[in-house]
PDB file of C-alpha atoms in Angstrom:
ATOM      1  CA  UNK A 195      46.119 -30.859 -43.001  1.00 66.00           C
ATOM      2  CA  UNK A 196      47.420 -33.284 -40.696  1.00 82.00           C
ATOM      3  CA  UNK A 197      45.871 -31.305 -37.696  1.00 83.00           C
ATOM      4  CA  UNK A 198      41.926 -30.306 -39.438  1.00 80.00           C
ATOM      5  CA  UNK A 199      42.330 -34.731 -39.276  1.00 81.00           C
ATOM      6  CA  UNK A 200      43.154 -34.168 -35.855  1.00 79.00           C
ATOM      7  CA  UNK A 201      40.554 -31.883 -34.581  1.00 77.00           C
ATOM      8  CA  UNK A 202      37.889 -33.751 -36.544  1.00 71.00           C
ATOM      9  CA  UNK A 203      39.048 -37.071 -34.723  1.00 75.00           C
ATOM     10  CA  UNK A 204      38.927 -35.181 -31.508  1.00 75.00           C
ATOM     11  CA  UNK A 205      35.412 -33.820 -32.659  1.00 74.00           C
ATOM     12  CA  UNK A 206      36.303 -30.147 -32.035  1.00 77.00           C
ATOM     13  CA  UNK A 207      35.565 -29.708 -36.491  1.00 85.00           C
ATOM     14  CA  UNK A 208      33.123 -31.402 -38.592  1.00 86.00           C
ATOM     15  CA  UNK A 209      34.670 -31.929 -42.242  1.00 90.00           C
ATOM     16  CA  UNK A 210      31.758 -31.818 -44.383  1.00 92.00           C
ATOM     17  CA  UNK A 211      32.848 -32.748 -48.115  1.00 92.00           C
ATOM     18  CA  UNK A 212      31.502 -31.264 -51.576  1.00 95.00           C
ATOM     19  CA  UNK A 213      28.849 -33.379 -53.318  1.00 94.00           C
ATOM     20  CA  UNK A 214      30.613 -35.497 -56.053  1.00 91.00           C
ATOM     21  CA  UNK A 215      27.775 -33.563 -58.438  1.00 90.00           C
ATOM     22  CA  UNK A 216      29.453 -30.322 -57.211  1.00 91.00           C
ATOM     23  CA  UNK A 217      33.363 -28.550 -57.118  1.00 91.00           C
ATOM     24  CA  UNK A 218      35.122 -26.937 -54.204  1.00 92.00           C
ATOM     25  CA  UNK A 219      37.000 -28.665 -51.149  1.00 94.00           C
ATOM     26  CA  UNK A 220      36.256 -30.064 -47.772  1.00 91.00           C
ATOM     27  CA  UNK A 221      35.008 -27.084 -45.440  1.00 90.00           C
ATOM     28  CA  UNK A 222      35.705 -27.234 -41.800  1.00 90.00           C
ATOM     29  CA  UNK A 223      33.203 -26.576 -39.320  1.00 90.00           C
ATOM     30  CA  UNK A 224      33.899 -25.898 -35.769  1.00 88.00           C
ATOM     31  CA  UNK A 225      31.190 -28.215 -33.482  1.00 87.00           C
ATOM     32  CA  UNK A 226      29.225 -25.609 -32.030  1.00 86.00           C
ATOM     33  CA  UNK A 227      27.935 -22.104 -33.063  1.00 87.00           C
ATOM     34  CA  UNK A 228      29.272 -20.814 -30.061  1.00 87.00           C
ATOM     35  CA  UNK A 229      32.834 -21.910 -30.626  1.00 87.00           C
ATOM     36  CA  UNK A 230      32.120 -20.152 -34.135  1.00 87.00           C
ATOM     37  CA  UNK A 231      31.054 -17.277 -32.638  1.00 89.00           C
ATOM     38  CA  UNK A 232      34.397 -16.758 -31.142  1.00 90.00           C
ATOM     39  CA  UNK A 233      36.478 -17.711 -33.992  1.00 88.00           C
ATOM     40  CA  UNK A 234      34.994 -15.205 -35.925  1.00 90.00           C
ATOM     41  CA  UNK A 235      32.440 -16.525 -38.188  1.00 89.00           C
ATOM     42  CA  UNK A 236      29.853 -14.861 -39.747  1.00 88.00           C
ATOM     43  CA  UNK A 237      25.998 -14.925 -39.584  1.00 89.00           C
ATOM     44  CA  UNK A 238      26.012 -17.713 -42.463  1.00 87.00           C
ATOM     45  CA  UNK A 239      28.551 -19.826 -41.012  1.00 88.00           C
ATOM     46  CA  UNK A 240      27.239 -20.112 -37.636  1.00 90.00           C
ATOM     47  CA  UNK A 241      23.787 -20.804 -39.140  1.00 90.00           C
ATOM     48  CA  UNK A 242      25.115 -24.081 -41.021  1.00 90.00           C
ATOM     49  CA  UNK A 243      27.358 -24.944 -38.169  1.00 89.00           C
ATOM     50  CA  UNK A 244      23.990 -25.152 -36.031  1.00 90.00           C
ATOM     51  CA  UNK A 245      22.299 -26.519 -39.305  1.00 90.00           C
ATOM     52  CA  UNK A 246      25.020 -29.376 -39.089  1.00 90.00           C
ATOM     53  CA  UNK A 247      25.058 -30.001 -34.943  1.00 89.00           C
ATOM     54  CA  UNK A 248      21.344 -30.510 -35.059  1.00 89.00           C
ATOM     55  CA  UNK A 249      20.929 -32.221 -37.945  1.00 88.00           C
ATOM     56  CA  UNK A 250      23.503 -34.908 -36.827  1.00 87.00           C
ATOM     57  CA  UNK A 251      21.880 -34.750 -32.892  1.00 87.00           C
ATOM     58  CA  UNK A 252      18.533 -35.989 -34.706  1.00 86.00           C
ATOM     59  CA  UNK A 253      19.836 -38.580 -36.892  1.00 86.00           C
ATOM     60  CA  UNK A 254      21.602 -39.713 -33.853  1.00 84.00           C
ATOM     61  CA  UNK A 255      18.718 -39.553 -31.065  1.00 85.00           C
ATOM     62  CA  UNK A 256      16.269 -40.929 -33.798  1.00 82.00           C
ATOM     63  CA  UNK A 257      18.978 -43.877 -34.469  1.00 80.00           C
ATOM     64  CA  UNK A 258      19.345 -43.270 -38.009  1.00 76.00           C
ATOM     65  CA  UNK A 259      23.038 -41.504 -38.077  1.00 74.00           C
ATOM     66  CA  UNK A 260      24.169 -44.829 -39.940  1.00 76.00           C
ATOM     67  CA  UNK A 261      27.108 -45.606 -42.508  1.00 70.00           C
ATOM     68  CA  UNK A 262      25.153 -45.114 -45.429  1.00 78.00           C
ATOM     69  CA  UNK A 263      23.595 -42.085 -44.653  1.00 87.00           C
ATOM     70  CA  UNK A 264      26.444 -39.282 -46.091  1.00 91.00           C
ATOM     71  CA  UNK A 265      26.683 -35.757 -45.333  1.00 93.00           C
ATOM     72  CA  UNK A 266      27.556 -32.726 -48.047  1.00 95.00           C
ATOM     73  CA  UNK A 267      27.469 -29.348 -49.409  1.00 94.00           C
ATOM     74  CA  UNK A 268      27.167 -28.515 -52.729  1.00 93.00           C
ATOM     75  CA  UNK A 269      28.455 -25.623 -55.146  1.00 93.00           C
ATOM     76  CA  UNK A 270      28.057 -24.671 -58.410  1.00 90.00           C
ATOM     77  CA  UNK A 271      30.495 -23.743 -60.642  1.00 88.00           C
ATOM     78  CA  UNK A 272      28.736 -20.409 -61.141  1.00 88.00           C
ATOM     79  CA  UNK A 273      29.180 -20.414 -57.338  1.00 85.00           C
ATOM     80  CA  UNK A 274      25.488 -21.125 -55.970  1.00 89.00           C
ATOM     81  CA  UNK A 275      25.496 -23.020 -52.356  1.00 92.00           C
ATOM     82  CA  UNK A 276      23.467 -25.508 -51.043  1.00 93.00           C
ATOM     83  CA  UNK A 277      24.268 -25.554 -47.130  1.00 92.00           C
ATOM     84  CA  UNK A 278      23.208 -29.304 -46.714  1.00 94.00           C
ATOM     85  CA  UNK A 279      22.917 -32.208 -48.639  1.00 94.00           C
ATOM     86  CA  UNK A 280      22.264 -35.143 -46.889  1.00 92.00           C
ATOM     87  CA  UNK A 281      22.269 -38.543 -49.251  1.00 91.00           C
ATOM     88  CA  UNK A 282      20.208 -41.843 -48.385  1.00 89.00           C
ATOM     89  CA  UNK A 283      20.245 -45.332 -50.363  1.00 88.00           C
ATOM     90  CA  UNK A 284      16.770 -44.313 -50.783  1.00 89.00           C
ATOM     91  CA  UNK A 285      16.256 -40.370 -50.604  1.00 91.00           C
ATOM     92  CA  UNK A 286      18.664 -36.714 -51.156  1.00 92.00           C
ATOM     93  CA  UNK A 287      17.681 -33.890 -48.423  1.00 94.00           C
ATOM     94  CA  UNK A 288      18.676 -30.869 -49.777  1.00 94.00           C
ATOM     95  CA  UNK A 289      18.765 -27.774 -47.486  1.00 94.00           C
ATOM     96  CA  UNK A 290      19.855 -24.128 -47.964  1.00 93.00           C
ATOM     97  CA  UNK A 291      20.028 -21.419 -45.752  1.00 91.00           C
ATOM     98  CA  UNK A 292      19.419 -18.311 -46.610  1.00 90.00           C
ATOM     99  CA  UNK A 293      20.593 -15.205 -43.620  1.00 86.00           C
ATOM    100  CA  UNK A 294      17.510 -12.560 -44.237  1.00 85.00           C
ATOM    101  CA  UNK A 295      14.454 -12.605 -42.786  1.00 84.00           C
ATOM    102  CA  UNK A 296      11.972 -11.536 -45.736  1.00 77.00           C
ATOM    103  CA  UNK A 297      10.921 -13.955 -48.378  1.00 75.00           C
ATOM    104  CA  UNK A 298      12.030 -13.867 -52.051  1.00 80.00           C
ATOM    105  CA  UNK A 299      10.994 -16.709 -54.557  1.00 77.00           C
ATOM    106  CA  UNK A 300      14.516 -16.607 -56.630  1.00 82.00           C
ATOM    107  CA  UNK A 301      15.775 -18.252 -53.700  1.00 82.00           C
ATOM    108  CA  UNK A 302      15.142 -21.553 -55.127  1.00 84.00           C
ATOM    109  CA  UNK A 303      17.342 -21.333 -57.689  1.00 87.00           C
ATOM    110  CA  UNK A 304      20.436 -22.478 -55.863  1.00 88.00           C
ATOM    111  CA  UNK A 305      18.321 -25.416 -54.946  1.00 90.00           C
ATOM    112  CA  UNK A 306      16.810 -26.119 -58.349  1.00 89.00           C
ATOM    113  CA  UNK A 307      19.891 -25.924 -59.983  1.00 89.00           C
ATOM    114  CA  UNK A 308      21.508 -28.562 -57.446  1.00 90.00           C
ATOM    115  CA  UNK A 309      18.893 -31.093 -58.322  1.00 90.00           C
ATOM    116  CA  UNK A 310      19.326 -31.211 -61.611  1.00 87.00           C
ATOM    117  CA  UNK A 311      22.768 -31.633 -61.285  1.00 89.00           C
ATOM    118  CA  UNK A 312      22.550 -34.260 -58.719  1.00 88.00           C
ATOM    119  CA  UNK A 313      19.645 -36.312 -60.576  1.00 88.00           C
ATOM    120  CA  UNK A 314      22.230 -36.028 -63.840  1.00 85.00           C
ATOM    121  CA  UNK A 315      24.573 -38.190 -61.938  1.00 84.00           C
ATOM    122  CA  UNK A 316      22.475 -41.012 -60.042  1.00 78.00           C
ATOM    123  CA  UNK A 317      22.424 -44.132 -61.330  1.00 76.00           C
ATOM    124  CA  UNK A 318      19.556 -44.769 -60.124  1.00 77.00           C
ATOM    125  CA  UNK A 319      16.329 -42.345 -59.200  1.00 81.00           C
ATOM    126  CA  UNK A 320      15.436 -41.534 -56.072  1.00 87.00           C
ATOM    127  CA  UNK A 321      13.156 -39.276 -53.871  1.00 90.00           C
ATOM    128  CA  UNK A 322      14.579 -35.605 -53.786  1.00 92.00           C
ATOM    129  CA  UNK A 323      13.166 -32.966 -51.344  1.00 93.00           C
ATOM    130  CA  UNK A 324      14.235 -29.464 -51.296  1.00 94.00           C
ATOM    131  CA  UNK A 325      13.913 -27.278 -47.902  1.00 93.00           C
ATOM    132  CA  UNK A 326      14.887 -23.712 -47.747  1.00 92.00           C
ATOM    133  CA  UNK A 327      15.463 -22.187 -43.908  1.00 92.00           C
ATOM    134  CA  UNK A 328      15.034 -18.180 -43.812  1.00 92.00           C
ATOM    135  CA  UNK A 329      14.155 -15.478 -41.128  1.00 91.00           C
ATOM    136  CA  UNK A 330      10.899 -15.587 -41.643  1.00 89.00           C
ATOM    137  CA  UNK A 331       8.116 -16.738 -39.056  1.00 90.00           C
ATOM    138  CA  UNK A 332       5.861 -18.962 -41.219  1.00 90.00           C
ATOM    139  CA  UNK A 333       6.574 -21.765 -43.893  1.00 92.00           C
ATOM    140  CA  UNK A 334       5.934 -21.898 -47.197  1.00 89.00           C
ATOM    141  CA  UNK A 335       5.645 -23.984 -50.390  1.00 92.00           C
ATOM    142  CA  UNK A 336       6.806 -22.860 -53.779  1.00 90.00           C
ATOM    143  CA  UNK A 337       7.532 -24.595 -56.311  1.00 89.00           C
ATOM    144  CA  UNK A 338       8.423 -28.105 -54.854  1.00 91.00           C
ATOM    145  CA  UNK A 339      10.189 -26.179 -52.232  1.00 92.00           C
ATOM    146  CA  UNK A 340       9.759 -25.802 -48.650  1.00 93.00           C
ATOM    147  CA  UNK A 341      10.570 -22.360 -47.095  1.00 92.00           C
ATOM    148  CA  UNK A 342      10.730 -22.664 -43.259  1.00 92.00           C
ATOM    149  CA  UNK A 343      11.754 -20.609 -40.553  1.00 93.00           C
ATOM    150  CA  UNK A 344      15.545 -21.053 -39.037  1.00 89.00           C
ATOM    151  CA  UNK A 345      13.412 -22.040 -35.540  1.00 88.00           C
ATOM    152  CA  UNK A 346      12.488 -25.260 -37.174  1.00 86.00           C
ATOM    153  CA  UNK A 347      16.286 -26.499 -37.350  1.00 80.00           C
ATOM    154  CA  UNK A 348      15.815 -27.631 -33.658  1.00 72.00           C
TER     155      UNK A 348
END
């Protein structure tokens, strides 16, 4: 353990911790897609290891990578994932990644499901939005969800 602390110090990993709504343990992602690439990582993993790096570079160009502004994942127990859950004093970004290109609308479930598990535990209610990225080329909306090509990470 002592050296995931030390690589995440160094800023070679990224520990990205489990949503107190969720279970699991902290997952360690290396700082670059390319780096996973040649640790071996799948399709998925490289995916939210981009998701992560650019997510982070715009919060940090924009200014608004601040204190209060907290990073997750969340799982289910039943063992649905929800790449990205990114927590606000004021809002809960919620994004999932999903590694095919066509479009299916029972991919909202994961994300459904983490809402209402996540809105059982604030103390107070706040703005929710649910984004779905997929290997698709155009965006769509259904059911309170936004599907959106992978491109639009960037």
């Amino acid at each position: 353990k002592t050296h995931l602390e030390l690589l995440c110090q160094l800023f070679v990993l990224n520990k990205l911790l489990p949503h107190p709504a969720s279970t699991g343990k902290a997952l360690y992602l290396p700082c670059d897609p390319g780096i996973a690439k040649k640790l071996g990582a799948g399709f998925s993993r490289k995916l939210q290891t981009w998701l992560l790096l650019e997510t982070l570079s715009q919060a940090s160009y924009q200014g608004k990578l601040t204190l209060d502004q907290k990073y997750y994942y969340y799982r289910s127990s039943k063992g649905s994932f929800v790449d990205l859950v990114i927590d606000t004093p004021t809002e809960t970004q919620m994004i999932q990644i999903i590694d095919q290109e066509g479009w299916d609308e029972r991919w909202g479930r994961a994300l459904t499901g983490a809402e209402n598990q996540i809105m059982n535990q604030m103390e107070e209610k706040k703005k929710i939005s649910k984004t779905a990225l997929y290997g698709g080329t155009k965006s769509i909306e259904h059911e309170g969800i936004r599907f959106s090509p992978w491109e639009s990470i960037a």
